[in-house]
mmCIF file of C-alpha atoms in Angstrom:
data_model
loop_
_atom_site.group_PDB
_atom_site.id
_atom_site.type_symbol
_atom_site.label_atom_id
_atom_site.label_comp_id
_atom_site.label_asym_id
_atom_site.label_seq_id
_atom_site.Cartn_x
_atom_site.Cartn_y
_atom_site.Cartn_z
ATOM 1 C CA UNK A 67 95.146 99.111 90.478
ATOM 2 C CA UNK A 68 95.094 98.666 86.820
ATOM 3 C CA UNK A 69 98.128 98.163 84.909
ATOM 4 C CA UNK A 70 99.771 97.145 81.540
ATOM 5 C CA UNK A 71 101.285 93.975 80.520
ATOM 6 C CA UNK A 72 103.428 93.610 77.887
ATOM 7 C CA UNK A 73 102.997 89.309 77.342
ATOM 8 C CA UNK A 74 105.761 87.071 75.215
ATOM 9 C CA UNK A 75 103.126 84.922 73.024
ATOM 10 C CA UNK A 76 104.679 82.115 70.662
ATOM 11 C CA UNK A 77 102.029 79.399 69.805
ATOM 12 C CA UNK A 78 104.599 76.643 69.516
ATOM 13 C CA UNK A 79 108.590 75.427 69.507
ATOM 14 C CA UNK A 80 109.263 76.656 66.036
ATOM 15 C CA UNK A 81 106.928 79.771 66.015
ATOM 16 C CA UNK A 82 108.208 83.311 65.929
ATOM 17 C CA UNK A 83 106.689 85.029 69.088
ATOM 18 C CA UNK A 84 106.228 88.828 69.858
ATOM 19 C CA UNK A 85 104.579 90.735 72.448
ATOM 20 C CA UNK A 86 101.325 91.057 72.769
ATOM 21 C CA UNK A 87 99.805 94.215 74.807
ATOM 22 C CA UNK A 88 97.006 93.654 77.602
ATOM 23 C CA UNK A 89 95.191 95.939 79.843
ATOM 24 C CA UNK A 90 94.552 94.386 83.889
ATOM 25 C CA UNK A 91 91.935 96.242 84.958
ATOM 26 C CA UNK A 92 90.976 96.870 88.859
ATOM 27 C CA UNK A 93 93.640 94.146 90.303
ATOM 28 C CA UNK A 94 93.824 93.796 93.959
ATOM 29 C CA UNK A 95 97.101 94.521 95.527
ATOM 30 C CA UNK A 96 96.062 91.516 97.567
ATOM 31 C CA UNK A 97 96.463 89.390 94.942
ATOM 32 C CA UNK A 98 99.440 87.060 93.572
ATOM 33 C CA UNK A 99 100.656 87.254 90.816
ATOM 34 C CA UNK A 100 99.653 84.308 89.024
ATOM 35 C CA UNK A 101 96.114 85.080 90.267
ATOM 36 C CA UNK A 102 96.328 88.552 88.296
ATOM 37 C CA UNK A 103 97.333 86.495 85.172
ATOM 38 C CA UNK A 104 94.526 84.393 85.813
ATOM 39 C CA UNK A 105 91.911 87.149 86.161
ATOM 40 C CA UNK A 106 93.408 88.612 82.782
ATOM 41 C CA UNK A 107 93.343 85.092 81.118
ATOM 42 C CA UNK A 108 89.313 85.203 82.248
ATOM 43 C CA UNK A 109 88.878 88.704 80.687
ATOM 44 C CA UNK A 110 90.386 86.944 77.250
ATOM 45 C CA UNK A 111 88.170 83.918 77.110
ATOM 46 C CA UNK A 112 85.053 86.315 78.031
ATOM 47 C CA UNK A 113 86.346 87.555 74.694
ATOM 48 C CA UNK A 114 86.486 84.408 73.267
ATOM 49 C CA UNK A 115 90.380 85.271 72.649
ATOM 50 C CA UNK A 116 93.481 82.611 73.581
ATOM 51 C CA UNK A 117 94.188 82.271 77.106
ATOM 52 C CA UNK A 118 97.807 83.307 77.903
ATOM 53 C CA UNK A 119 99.799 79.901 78.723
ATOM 54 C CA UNK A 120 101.893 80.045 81.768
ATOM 55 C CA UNK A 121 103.534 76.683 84.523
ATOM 56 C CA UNK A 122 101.842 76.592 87.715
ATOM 57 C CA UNK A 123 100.334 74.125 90.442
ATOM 58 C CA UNK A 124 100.741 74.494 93.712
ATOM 59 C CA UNK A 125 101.364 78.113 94.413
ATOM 60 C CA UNK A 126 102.342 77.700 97.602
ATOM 61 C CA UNK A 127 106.240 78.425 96.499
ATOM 62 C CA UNK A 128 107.051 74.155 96.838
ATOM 63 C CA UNK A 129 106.851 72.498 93.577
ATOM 64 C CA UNK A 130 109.177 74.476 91.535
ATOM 65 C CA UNK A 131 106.684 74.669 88.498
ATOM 66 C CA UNK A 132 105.688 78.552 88.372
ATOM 67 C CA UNK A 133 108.746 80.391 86.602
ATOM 68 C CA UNK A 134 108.356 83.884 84.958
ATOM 69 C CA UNK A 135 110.627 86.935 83.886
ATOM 70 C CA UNK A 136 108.549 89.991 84.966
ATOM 71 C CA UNK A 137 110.725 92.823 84.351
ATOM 72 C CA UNK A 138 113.611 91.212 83.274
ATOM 73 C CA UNK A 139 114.126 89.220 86.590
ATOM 74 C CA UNK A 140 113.592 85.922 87.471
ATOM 75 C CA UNK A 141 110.438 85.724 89.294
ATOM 76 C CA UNK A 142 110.173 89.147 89.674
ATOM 77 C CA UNK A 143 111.162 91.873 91.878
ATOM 78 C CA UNK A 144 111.199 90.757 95.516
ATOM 79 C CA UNK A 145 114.180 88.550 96.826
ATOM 80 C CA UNK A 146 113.655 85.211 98.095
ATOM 81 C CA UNK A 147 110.207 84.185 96.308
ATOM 82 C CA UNK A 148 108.933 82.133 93.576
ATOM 83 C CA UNK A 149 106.375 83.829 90.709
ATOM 84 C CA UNK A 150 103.559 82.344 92.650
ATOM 85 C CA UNK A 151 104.522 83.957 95.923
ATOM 86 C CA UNK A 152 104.463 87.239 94.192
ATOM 87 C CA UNK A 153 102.055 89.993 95.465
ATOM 88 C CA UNK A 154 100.778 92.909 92.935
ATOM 89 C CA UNK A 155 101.759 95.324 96.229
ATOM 90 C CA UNK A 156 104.823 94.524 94.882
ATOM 91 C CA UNK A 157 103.751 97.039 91.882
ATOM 92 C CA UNK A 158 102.654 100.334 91.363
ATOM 93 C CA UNK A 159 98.818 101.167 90.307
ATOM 94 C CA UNK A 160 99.903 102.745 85.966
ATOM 95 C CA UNK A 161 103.106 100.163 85.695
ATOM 96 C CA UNK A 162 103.441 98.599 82.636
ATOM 97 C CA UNK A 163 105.359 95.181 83.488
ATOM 98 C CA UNK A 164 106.621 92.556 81.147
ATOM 99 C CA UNK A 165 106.534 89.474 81.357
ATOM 100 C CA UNK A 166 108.522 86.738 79.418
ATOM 101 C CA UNK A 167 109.449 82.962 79.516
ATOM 102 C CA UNK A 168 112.772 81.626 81.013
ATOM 103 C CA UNK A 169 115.180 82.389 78.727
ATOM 104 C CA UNK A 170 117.753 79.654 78.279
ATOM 105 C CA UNK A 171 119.108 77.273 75.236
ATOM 106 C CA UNK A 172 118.157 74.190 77.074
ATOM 107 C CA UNK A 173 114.962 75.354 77.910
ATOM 108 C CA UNK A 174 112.587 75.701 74.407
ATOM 109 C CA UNK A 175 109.794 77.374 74.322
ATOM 110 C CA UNK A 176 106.345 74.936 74.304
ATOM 111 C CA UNK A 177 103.959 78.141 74.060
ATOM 112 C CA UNK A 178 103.791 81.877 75.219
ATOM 113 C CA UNK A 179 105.337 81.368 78.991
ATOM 114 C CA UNK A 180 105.434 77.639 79.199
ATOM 115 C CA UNK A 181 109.410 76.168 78.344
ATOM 116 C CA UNK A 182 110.512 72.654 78.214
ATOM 117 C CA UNK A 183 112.432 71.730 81.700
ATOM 118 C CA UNK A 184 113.339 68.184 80.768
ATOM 119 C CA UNK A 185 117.075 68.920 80.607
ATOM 120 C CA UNK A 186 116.677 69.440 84.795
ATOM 121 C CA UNK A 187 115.025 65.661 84.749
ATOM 122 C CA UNK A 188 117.957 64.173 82.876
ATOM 123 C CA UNK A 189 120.555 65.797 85.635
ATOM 124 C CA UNK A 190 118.220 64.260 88.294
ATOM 125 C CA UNK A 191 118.266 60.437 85.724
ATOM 126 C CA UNK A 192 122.080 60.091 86.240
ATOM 127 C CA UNK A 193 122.259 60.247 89.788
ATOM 128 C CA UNK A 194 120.095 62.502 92.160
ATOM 129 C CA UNK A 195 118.687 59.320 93.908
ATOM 130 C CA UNK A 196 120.004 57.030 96.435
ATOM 131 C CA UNK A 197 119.705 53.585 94.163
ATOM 132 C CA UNK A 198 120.439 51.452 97.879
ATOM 133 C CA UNK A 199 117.708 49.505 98.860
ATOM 134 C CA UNK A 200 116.908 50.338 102.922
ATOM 135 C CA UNK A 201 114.488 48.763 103.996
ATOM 136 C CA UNK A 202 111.758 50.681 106.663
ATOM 137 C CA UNK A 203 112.883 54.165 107.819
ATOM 138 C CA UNK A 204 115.649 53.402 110.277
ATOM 139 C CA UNK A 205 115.522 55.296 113.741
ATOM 140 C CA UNK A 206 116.708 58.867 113.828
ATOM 141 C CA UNK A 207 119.240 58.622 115.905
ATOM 142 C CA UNK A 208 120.504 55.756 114.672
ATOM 143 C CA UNK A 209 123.106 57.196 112.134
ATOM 144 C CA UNK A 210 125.039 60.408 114.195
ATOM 145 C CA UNK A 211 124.881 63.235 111.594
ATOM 146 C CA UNK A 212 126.839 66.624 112.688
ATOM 147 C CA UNK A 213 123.930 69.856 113.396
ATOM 148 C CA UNK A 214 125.992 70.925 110.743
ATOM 149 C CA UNK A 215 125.979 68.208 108.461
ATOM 150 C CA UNK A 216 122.164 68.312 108.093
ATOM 151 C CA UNK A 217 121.554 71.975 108.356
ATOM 152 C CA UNK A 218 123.722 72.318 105.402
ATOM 153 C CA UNK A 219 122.328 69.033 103.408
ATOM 154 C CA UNK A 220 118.637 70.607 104.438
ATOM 155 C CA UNK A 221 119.597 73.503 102.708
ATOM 156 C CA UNK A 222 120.443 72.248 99.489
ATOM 157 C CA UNK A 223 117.307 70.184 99.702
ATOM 158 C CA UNK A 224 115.444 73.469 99.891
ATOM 159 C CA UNK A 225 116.203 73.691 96.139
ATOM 160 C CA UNK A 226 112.374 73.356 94.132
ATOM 161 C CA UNK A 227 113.757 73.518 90.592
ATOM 162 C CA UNK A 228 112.510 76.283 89.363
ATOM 163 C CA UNK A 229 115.067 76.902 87.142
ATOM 164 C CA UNK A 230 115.456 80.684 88.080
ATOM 165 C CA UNK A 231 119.324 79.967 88.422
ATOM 166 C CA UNK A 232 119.735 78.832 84.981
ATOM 167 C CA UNK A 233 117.320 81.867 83.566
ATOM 168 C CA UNK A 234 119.372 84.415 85.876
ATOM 169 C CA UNK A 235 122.627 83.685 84.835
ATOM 170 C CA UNK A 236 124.540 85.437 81.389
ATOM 171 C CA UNK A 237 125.942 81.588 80.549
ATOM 172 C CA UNK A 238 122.662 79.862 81.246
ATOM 173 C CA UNK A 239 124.884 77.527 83.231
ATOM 174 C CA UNK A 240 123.054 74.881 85.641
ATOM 175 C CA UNK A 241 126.071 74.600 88.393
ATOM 176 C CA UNK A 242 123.419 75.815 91.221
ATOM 177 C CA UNK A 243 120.606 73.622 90.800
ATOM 178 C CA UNK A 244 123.237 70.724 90.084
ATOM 179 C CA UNK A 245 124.992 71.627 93.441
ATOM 180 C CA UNK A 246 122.056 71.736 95.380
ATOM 181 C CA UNK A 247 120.654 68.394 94.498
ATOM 182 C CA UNK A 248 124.670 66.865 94.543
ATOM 183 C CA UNK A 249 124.929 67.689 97.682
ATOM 184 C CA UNK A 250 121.987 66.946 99.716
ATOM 185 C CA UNK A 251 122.135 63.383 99.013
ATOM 186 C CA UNK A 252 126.507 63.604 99.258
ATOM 187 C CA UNK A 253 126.489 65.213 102.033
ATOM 188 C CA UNK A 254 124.738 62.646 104.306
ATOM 189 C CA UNK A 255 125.657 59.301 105.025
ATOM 190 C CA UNK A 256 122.735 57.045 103.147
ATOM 191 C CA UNK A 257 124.180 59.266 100.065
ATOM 192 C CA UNK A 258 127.955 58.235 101.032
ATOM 193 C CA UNK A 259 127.842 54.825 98.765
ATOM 194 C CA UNK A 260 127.352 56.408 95.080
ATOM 195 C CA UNK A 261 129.270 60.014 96.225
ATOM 196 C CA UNK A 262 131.984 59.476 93.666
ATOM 197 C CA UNK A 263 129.907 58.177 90.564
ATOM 198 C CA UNK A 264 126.542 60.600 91.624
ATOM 199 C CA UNK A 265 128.850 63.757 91.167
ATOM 200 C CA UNK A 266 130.492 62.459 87.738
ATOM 201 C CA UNK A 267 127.538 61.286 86.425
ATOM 202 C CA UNK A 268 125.592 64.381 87.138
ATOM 203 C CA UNK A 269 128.104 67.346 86.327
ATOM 204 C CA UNK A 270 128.727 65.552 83.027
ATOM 205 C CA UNK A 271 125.456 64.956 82.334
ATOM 206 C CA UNK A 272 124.798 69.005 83.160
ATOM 207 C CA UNK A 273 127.188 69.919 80.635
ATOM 208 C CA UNK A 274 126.049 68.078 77.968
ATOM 209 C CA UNK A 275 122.768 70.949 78.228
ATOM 210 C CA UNK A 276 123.723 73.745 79.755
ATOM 211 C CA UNK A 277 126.829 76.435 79.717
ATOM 212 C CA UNK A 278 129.945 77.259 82.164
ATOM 213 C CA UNK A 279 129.914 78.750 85.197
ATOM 214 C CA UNK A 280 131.917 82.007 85.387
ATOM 215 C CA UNK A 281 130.457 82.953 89.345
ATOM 216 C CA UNK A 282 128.711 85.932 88.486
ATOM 217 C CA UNK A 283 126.638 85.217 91.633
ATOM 218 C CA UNK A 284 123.344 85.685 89.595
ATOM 219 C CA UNK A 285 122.077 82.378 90.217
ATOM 220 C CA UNK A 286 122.039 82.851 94.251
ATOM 221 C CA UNK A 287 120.276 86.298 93.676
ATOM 222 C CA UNK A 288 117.439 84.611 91.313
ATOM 223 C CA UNK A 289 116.921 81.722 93.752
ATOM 224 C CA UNK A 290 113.650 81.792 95.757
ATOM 225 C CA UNK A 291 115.248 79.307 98.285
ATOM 226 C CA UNK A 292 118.320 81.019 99.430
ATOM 227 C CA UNK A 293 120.769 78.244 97.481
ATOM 228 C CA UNK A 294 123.992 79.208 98.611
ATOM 229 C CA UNK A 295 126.962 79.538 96.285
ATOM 230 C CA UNK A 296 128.824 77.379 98.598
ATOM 231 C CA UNK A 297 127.405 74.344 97.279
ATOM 232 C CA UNK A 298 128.594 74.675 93.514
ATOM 233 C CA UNK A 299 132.440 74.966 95.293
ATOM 234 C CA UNK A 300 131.737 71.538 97.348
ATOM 235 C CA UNK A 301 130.165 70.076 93.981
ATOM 236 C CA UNK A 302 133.625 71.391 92.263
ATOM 237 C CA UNK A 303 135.724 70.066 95.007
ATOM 238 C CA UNK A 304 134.013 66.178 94.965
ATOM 239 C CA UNK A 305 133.835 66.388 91.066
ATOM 240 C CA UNK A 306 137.858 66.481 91.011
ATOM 241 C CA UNK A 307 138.101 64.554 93.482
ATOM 242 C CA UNK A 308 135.854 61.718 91.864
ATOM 243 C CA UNK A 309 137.264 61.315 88.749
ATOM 244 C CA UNK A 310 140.748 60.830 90.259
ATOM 245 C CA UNK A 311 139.019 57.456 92.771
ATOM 246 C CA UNK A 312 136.635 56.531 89.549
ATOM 247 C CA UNK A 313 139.872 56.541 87.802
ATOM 248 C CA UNK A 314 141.766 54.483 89.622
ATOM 249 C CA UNK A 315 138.731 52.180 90.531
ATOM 250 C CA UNK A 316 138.575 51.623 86.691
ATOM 251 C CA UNK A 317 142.056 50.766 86.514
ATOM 252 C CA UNK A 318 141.533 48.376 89.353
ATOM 253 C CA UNK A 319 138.821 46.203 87.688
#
């Protein structure tokens, strides 16, 4: 198929950018779509032209780093799957797709599709970690966990950090990639210890980066994993509920 891209270049932070037009010429539908960028970036340095800048490393859909608007969509057009899952069957042989960086306050442009995710790593800083030492792995069985308990934790965990949620969403708001990694550490017992100041620590760190959440649901529809809104109304609940016990712990000191 050969097709027309319409590509957001901006050679730094504090560079205007624009779109730039480029022609992809005899693409398999076979392909992904991070391969078809790479086949055009090939085509460019044969030309002895800039190479189009764009996150990826595993492709496999695990580590989160791939993250492109194509169409005005996070990740693109099919539900469920990250940019580098992303097959050009997905696309008709004459489109002319655009493609454009994550588009979010808290996350600056570096160069052409590549934005600065840090504000994600200083969420994860102020508490997504279990800080208690244990020792070895302990048994499997040896702490009882409800089925439901860990299907739900497991869930949450799914959550690669992409940052399609935050891109998807009209406020730019964080509350579903907070929620998932809140609550797949709260939800299980090694996380029980820190519950109380993981949640405070976290949500207040997310707000100091990113806007409100107003539930417009877009976040859940962006996500390749499947996060479930559920988890930013537990993370709302234990928030509440945490600084009422820090709170009082405080005044107990």
């Amino acid at each position: 198929m050969d097709l027309t891209l319409r590509v957001w270049r901006q050679e730094g932070p504090d560079d205007e950018g624009r779109f730039e037009t480029y022609e992809a010429a005899a693409i398999s539908e076979d392909m992904s779509f991070l391969e078809m960028l790479d086949v055009v970036n090939e085509s460019l340095l044969t030309a002895g032209r800039e190479p189009i800048a764009f996150d990826h490393d595993c492709r496999e859909g695990i580590c989160g780093t791939c993250g492109l608007m194509i169409n005005g969509r996070a990740h693109g057009p099919q539900a469920g799957t990250a940019t580098c899952q992303l097959h050009m069957r997905e696309f008709d042989d004459g489109d002319t797709i655009f493609i454009e960086p994550w588009r979010a306050t808290a996350f600056p442009v570096i160069r052409d599709l590549v934005v600065d995710r840090a504000a994600f790593d200083h969420i994860i800083e102020a508490g997504g970690y279990i800080s208690a030492p244990t020792g070895s792995a302990p048994e499997a069985n040896l702490i009882p966990v409800p089925k439901e308990t860990a299907d739900a934790a497991m869930d949450a965990a799914a959550c690669i950090g992409c940052a399609a949620c935050v891109a998807a969403c009209p406020n730019g708001a964080a509350q579903l990639f907070t929620a998932a990694k809140v609550a797949h550490l709260n939800l299980l017992p090694q996380g029980a210890p820190e519950r109380w100041q993981r949640v405070e620590r976290m949500v207040e760190t997310m707000e100091r980066y990113f806007g409100s959440c107003t539930n417009h649901g877009e976040c859940e529809s962006a996500c390749p994993k499947d996060i479930s809104l559920d988890n930013i109304a537990l993370m709302n609940r234990d928030y509440l509920q945490a600084k009422f016990r820090n709170r009082k712990l405080a005044g107990q000191r």
